[in-house]
Amino acid sequence: IFTIFSFYFIYFVIRQIKLANDTVQQTTYLKKIDFLTQLPNNKENEKFVKNLMKKKTSFNLLLVDIRDFKMINLRHGFSTGDLVIKQLAQHLMEYANKNGAYVGRLGGEEFLLILKDVPPAIAIVEANNLINMIAQQPFEVSQDLSLHISVTVGISSFPDNGETSLELLENLVMAKQQAKTKLSSYFHINNLK
């Protein structure tokens, strides 16, 4: 009886330890991703950028922002807006996988793409390709409704547009704002100089 009891007790303890370990691993994973899109979150985005900067790797940041996203939410509801964000995340992941890029979610309707080891001129070409690809994609939000969206892309480059992640991000946001105010599809921060 003691042997049987010991076996079940040890089995129970090992099972509880495994469940606790699984919970810790799941929690650690969830701290790194955006819940809606399953893309890396801001903390992971910043860590990735800082690692590239430490390695002195040249790269370009692209801030992809959905145009008139508030109108989508107002016209079709927030659940439709969430579906659009999830589908855009999927398209951006496919693009990133094909092009060896990094993609993460900044928040709201904004995404971060990082193109490594390419000059700014190539980043501009890729931004234009990305904009055209997204414009051609139907976003299926229900059985009888599909939407077409457009995006604005701000671009900044390391090391040209900042020596810290904060400087790069500030320039990136400024580039996105310039693209929106100039009603162009993309804007590289170099064009302000």
PDB file of C-alpha atoms in Angstrom:
ATOM      1  CA  ILE A   1       0.000   0.000   0.000  1.00  0.00           C
ATOM      2  CA  PHE A   2       2.845   2.348   0.903  1.00  0.00           C
ATOM      3  CA  THR A   3       4.488   1.748  -2.508  1.00  0.00           C
ATOM      4  CA  ILE A   4       1.256   2.472  -4.371  1.00  0.00           C
ATOM      5  CA  PHE A   5       0.647   5.580  -2.268  1.00  0.00           C
ATOM      6  CA  SER A   6       4.236   6.767  -2.851  1.00  0.00           C
ATOM      7  CA  PHE A   7       3.914   6.216  -6.604  1.00  0.00           C
ATOM      8  CA  TYR A   8       0.694   8.263  -6.849  1.00  0.00           C
ATOM      9  CA  PHE A   9       2.068  10.963  -4.566  1.00  0.00           C
ATOM     10  CA  ILE A  10       5.234  11.328  -6.672  1.00  0.00           C
ATOM     11  CA  TYR A  11       3.155  11.250  -9.870  1.00  0.00           C
ATOM     12  CA  PHE A  12       0.885  14.000  -8.461  1.00  0.00           C
ATOM     13  CA  VAL A  13       3.848  16.185  -7.418  1.00  0.00           C
ATOM     14  CA  ILE A  14       5.568  15.793 -10.810  1.00  0.00           C
ATOM     15  CA  ARG A  15       2.298  16.608 -12.595  1.00  0.00           C
ATOM     16  CA  GLN A  16       1.817  19.765 -10.490  1.00  0.00           C
ATOM     17  CA  ILE A  17       5.392  20.879 -11.195  1.00  0.00           C
ATOM     18  CA  LYS A  18       4.864  20.331 -14.937  1.00  0.00           C
ATOM     19  CA  LEU A  19       1.595  22.319 -14.864  1.00  0.00           C
ATOM     20  CA  ALA A  20       3.301  25.154 -12.966  1.00  0.00           C
ATOM     21  CA  ASN A  21       6.191  25.145 -15.467  1.00  0.00           C
ATOM     22  CA  ASP A  22       3.741  25.203 -18.414  1.00  0.00           C
ATOM     23  CA  THR A  23       1.926  28.158 -16.822  1.00  0.00           C
ATOM     24  CA  VAL A  24       5.185  30.068 -16.351  1.00  0.00           C
ATOM     25  CA  GLN A  25       6.203  29.408 -19.981  1.00  0.00           C
ATOM     26  CA  GLN A  26       2.773  30.496 -21.255  1.00  0.00           C
ATOM     27  CA  THR A  27       2.886  33.670 -19.154  1.00  0.00           C
ATOM     28  CA  THR A  28       6.385  34.472 -20.416  1.00  0.00           C
ATOM     29  CA  TYR A  29       5.199  33.989 -24.009  1.00  0.00           C
ATOM     30  CA  LEU A  30       2.102  36.150 -23.489  1.00  0.00           C
ATOM     31  CA  LYS A  31       4.260  38.981 -22.106  1.00  0.00           C
ATOM     32  CA  LYS A  32       6.074  39.134 -25.454  1.00  0.00           C
ATOM     33  CA  ILE A  33       3.161  39.181 -27.903  1.00  0.00           C
ATOM     34  CA  ASP A  34       0.204  41.309 -28.826  1.00  0.00           C
ATOM     35  CA  PHE A  35      -2.918  39.322 -27.921  1.00  0.00           C
ATOM     36  CA  LEU A  36      -5.024  40.266 -30.972  1.00  0.00           C
ATOM     37  CA  THR A  37      -2.436  39.717 -33.704  1.00  0.00           C
ATOM     38  CA  GLN A  38       0.011  37.295 -32.069  1.00  0.00           C
ATOM     39  CA  LEU A  39       2.827  39.566 -33.290  1.00  0.00           C
ATOM     40  CA  PRO A  40       5.641  40.767 -31.035  1.00  0.00           C
ATOM     41  CA  ASN A  41       4.558  43.680 -28.829  1.00  0.00           C
ATOM     42  CA  ASN A  42       6.249  47.037 -28.159  1.00  0.00           C
ATOM     43  CA  LYS A  43       8.634  45.629 -25.564  1.00  0.00           C
ATOM     44  CA  GLU A  44       9.863  42.959 -27.973  1.00  0.00           C
ATOM     45  CA  ASN A  45      10.027  45.472 -30.849  1.00  0.00           C
ATOM     46  CA  GLU A  46      12.264  47.743 -28.802  1.00  0.00           C
ATOM     47  CA  LYS A  47      14.474  44.822 -27.744  1.00  0.00           C
ATOM     48  CA  PHE A  48      14.867  43.758 -31.384  1.00  0.00           C
ATOM     49  CA  VAL A  49      15.807  47.308 -32.475  1.00  0.00           C
ATOM     50  CA  LYS A  50      18.320  47.698 -29.643  1.00  0.00           C
ATOM     51  CA  ASN A  51      19.962  44.371 -30.545  1.00  0.00           C
ATOM     52  CA  LEU A  52      20.362  45.484 -34.160  1.00  0.00           C
ATOM     53  CA  MET A  53      21.839  48.788 -32.984  1.00  0.00           C
ATOM     54  CA  LYS A  54      24.346  46.997 -30.724  1.00  0.00           C
ATOM     55  CA  LYS A  55      25.475  44.908 -33.692  1.00  0.00           C
ATOM     56  CA  LYS A  56      25.847  48.105 -35.766  1.00  0.00           C
ATOM     57  CA  THR A  57      23.593  46.557 -38.406  1.00  0.00           C
ATOM     58  CA  SER A  58      22.038  49.022 -40.828  1.00  0.00           C
ATOM     59  CA  PHE A  59      18.262  48.740 -41.024  1.00  0.00           C
ATOM     60  CA  ASN A  60      15.099  50.618 -41.924  1.00  0.00           C
ATOM     61  CA  LEU A  61      12.008  51.033 -39.779  1.00  0.00           C
ATOM     62  CA  LEU A  62       8.656  51.184 -41.542  1.00  0.00           C
ATOM     63  CA  LEU A  63       5.626  52.331 -39.565  1.00  0.00           C
ATOM     64  CA  VAL A  64       2.541  50.953 -41.325  1.00  0.00           C
ATOM     65  CA  ASP A  65      -0.665  52.764 -40.365  1.00  0.00           C
ATOM     66  CA  ILE A  66      -4.192  51.979 -41.629  1.00  0.00           C
ATOM     67  CA  ARG A  67      -5.773  55.047 -43.252  1.00  0.00           C
ATOM     68  CA  ASP A  68      -9.169  56.127 -41.918  1.00  0.00           C
ATOM     69  CA  PHE A  69      -9.307  53.265 -39.446  1.00  0.00           C
ATOM     70  CA  LYS A  70     -11.689  55.193 -37.190  1.00  0.00           C
ATOM     71  CA  MET A  71     -14.197  55.260 -40.052  1.00  0.00           C
ATOM     72  CA  ILE A  72     -14.015  51.473 -40.345  1.00  0.00           C
ATOM     73  CA  ASN A  73     -14.825  51.172 -36.635  1.00  0.00           C
ATOM     74  CA  LEU A  74     -17.646  53.744 -36.879  1.00  0.00           C
ATOM     75  CA  ARG A  75     -19.249  52.272 -39.999  1.00  0.00           C
ATOM     76  CA  HIS A  76     -18.814  48.570 -39.335  1.00  0.00           C
ATOM     77  CA  GLY A  77     -18.115  48.220 -35.609  1.00  0.00           C
ATOM     78  CA  PHE A  78     -15.090  47.468 -33.477  1.00  0.00           C
ATOM     79  CA  SER A  79     -15.234  43.717 -34.110  1.00  0.00           C
ATOM     80  CA  THR A  80     -14.849  44.438 -37.840  1.00  0.00           C
ATOM     81  CA  GLY A  81     -11.908  46.725 -37.039  1.00  0.00           C
ATOM     82  CA  ASP A  82     -10.319  43.886 -35.063  1.00  0.00           C
ATOM     83  CA  LEU A  83     -10.767  41.520 -38.030  1.00  0.00           C
ATOM     84  CA  VAL A  84      -9.086  44.030 -40.341  1.00  0.00           C
ATOM     85  CA  ILE A  85      -6.160  44.386 -37.917  1.00  0.00           C
ATOM     86  CA  LYS A  86      -5.789  40.599 -37.616  1.00  0.00           C
ATOM     87  CA  GLN A  87      -5.865  40.116 -41.386  1.00  0.00           C
ATOM     88  CA  LEU A  88      -3.390  42.935 -41.972  1.00  0.00           C
ATOM     89  CA  ALA A  89      -1.105  41.336 -39.375  1.00  0.00           C
ATOM     90  CA  GLN A  90      -1.321  38.084 -41.338  1.00  0.00           C
ATOM     91  CA  HIS A  91      -0.444  39.822 -44.626  1.00  0.00           C
ATOM     92  CA  LEU A  92       2.478  41.610 -42.977  1.00  0.00           C
ATOM     93  CA  MET A  93       3.743  38.321 -41.500  1.00  0.00           C
ATOM     94  CA  GLU A  94       3.633  36.721 -44.949  1.00  0.00           C
ATOM     95  CA  TYR A  95       5.509  39.690 -46.394  1.00  0.00           C
ATOM     96  CA  ALA A  96       8.086  39.560 -43.581  1.00  0.00           C
ATOM     97  CA  ASN A  97       8.628  35.823 -44.029  1.00  0.00           C
ATOM     98  CA  LYS A  98       9.193  36.232 -47.783  1.00  0.00           C
ATOM     99  CA  ASN A  99      11.568  39.161 -47.372  1.00  0.00           C
ATOM    100  CA  GLY A 100      13.512  38.245 -44.238  1.00  0.00           C
ATOM    101  CA  ALA A 101      11.966  41.176 -42.384  1.00  0.00           C
ATOM    102  CA  TYR A 102      10.733  41.590 -38.814  1.00  0.00           C
ATOM    103  CA  VAL A 103       7.149  42.600 -38.052  1.00  0.00           C
ATOM    104  CA  GLY A 104       5.540  43.647 -34.774  1.00  0.00           C
ATOM    105  CA  ARG A 105       2.507  45.582 -33.605  1.00  0.00           C
ATOM    106  CA  LEU A 106       3.007  49.028 -32.139  1.00  0.00           C
ATOM    107  CA  GLY A 107      -0.610  49.417 -31.017  1.00  0.00           C
ATOM    108  CA  GLY A 108      -3.967  50.456 -32.409  1.00  0.00           C
ATOM    109  CA  GLU A 109      -3.778  50.277 -36.186  1.00  0.00           C
ATOM    110  CA  GLU A 110       0.014  50.700 -36.334  1.00  0.00           C
ATOM    111  CA  PHE A 111       2.576  48.046 -37.202  1.00  0.00           C
ATOM    112  CA  LEU A 112       6.371  48.064 -37.320  1.00  0.00           C
ATOM    113  CA  LEU A 113       8.351  46.443 -40.122  1.00  0.00           C
ATOM    114  CA  ILE A 114      12.136  46.239 -39.991  1.00  0.00           C
ATOM    115  CA  LEU A 115      14.163  45.690 -43.146  1.00  0.00           C
ATOM    116  CA  LYS A 116      17.768  44.743 -42.414  1.00  0.00           C
ATOM    117  CA  ASP A 117      20.845  45.381 -44.539  1.00  0.00           C
ATOM    118  CA  VAL A 118      19.090  47.379 -47.253  1.00  0.00           C
ATOM    119  CA  PRO A 119      19.716  51.018 -48.191  1.00  0.00           C
ATOM    120  CA  PRO A 120      16.975  53.611 -47.631  1.00  0.00           C
ATOM    121  CA  ALA A 121      16.190  53.718 -51.377  1.00  0.00           C
ATOM    122  CA  ILE A 122      15.302  50.010 -51.299  1.00  0.00           C
ATOM    123  CA  ALA A 123      13.179  50.569 -48.170  1.00  0.00           C
ATOM    124  CA  ILE A 124      11.202  53.187 -50.107  1.00  0.00           C
ATOM    125  CA  VAL A 125      10.670  50.757 -52.991  1.00  0.00           C
ATOM    126  CA  GLU A 126       9.589  48.058 -50.533  1.00  0.00           C
ATOM    127  CA  ALA A 127       7.218  50.494 -48.790  1.00  0.00           C
ATOM    128  CA  ASN A 128       5.603  51.225 -52.144  1.00  0.00           C
ATOM    129  CA  ASN A 129       5.343  47.478 -52.942  1.00  0.00           C
ATOM    130  CA  LEU A 130       3.775  46.864 -49.548  1.00  0.00           C
ATOM    131  CA  ILE A 131       1.257  49.682 -49.993  1.00  0.00           C
ATOM    132  CA  ASN A 132       0.216  48.304 -53.395  1.00  0.00           C
ATOM    133  CA  MET A 133      -0.023  44.737 -52.087  1.00  0.00           C
ATOM    134  CA  ILE A 134      -2.292  45.783 -49.218  1.00  0.00           C
ATOM    135  CA  ALA A 135      -4.481  47.947 -51.479  1.00  0.00           C
ATOM    136  CA  GLN A 136      -5.144  44.915 -53.688  1.00  0.00           C
ATOM    137  CA  GLN A 137      -6.086  42.582 -50.819  1.00  0.00           C
ATOM    138  CA  PRO A 138      -9.765  42.120 -50.010  1.00  0.00           C
ATOM    139  CA  PHE A 139     -10.271  41.997 -46.244  1.00  0.00           C
ATOM    140  CA  GLU A 140     -13.086  39.501 -45.607  1.00  0.00           C
ATOM    141  CA  VAL A 141     -14.940  40.716 -42.530  1.00  0.00           C
ATOM    142  CA  SER A 142     -18.155  38.707 -42.984  1.00  0.00           C
ATOM    143  CA  GLN A 143     -19.767  36.408 -45.548  1.00  0.00           C
ATOM    144  CA  ASP A 144     -21.274  39.329 -47.430  1.00  0.00           C
ATOM    145  CA  LEU A 145     -18.723  42.065 -46.736  1.00  0.00           C
ATOM    146  CA  SER A 146     -15.135  42.552 -47.801  1.00  0.00           C
ATOM    147  CA  LEU A 147     -13.261  45.813 -47.445  1.00  0.00           C
ATOM    148  CA  HIS A 148     -10.297  47.314 -49.219  1.00  0.00           C
ATOM    149  CA  ILE A 149      -7.995  49.401 -47.085  1.00  0.00           C
ATOM    150  CA  SER A 150      -5.037  51.646 -47.717  1.00  0.00           C
ATOM    151  CA  VAL A 151      -2.055  52.302 -45.515  1.00  0.00           C
ATOM    152  CA  THR A 152       0.424  55.078 -44.902  1.00  0.00           C
ATOM    153  CA  VAL A 153       4.075  54.206 -44.306  1.00  0.00           C
ATOM    154  CA  GLY A 154       6.634  56.315 -42.456  1.00  0.00           C
ATOM    155  CA  ILE A 155      10.288  55.337 -42.878  1.00  0.00           C
ATOM    156  CA  SER A 156      13.428  56.025 -40.874  1.00  0.00           C
ATOM    157  CA  SER A 157      16.859  54.441 -41.208  1.00  0.00           C
ATOM    158  CA  PHE A 158      19.646  53.475 -38.848  1.00  0.00           C
ATOM    159  CA  PRO A 159      22.235  54.926 -38.446  1.00  0.00           C
ATOM    160  CA  ASP A 160      21.229  57.976 -40.548  1.00  0.00           C
ATOM    161  CA  ASN A 161      18.090  58.994 -38.633  1.00  0.00           C
ATOM    162  CA  GLY A 162      19.004  58.390 -35.024  1.00  0.00           C
ATOM    163  CA  GLU A 163      21.592  56.934 -32.731  1.00  0.00           C
ATOM    164  CA  THR A 164      19.083  55.727 -30.134  1.00  0.00           C
ATOM    165  CA  SER A 165      15.881  53.759 -30.469  1.00  0.00           C
ATOM    166  CA  LEU A 166      13.959  56.763 -29.153  1.00  0.00           C
ATOM    167  CA  GLU A 167      15.394  59.092 -31.834  1.00  0.00           C
ATOM    168  CA  LEU A 168      14.622  56.533 -34.537  1.00  0.00           C
ATOM    169  CA  LEU A 169      11.050  56.109 -33.333  1.00  0.00           C
ATOM    170  CA  GLU A 170      10.480  59.868 -33.054  1.00  0.00           C
ATOM    171  CA  ASN A 171      11.683  60.296 -36.632  1.00  0.00           C
ATOM    172  CA  LEU A 172       9.540  57.359 -37.713  1.00  0.00           C
ATOM    173  CA  VAL A 173       6.400  58.906 -36.219  1.00  0.00           C
ATOM    174  CA  MET A 174       7.281  62.251 -37.803  1.00  0.00           C
ATOM    175  CA  ALA A 175       7.685  60.530 -41.196  1.00  0.00           C
ATOM    176  CA  LYS A 176       4.278  58.871 -40.828  1.00  0.00           C
ATOM    177  CA  GLN A 177       2.697  62.225 -39.975  1.00  0.00           C
ATOM    178  CA  GLN A 178       4.335  63.787 -43.039  1.00  0.00           C
ATOM    179  CA  ALA A 179       2.949  61.006 -45.234  1.00  0.00           C
ATOM    180  CA  LYS A 180      -0.537  61.640 -43.844  1.00  0.00           C
ATOM    181  CA  THR A 181      -0.443  65.424 -44.131  1.00  0.00           C
ATOM    182  CA  LYS A 182       1.061  65.367 -47.609  1.00  0.00           C
ATOM    183  CA  LEU A 183      -1.518  62.733 -48.633  1.00  0.00           C
ATOM    184  CA  SER A 184       1.218  60.539 -50.059  1.00  0.00           C
ATOM    185  CA  SER A 185       1.441  56.850 -49.356  1.00  0.00           C
ATOM    186  CA  TYR A 186       4.925  56.898 -47.828  1.00  0.00           C
ATOM    187  CA  PHE A 187       7.496  59.354 -46.552  1.00  0.00           C
ATOM    188  CA  HIS A 188      11.122  58.871 -45.582  1.00  0.00           C
ATOM    189  CA  ILE A 189      12.338  61.190 -42.841  1.00  0.00           C
ATOM    190  CA  ASN A 190      15.400  62.014 -45.015  1.00  0.00           C
ATOM    191  CA  ASN A 191      13.078  64.074 -47.213  1.00  0.00           C
ATOM    192  CA  LEU A 192      12.729  66.670 -44.440  1.00  0.00           C
ATOM    193  CA  LYS A 193      16.428  67.530 -44.594  1.00  0.00           C
TER     194      LYS A 193
END
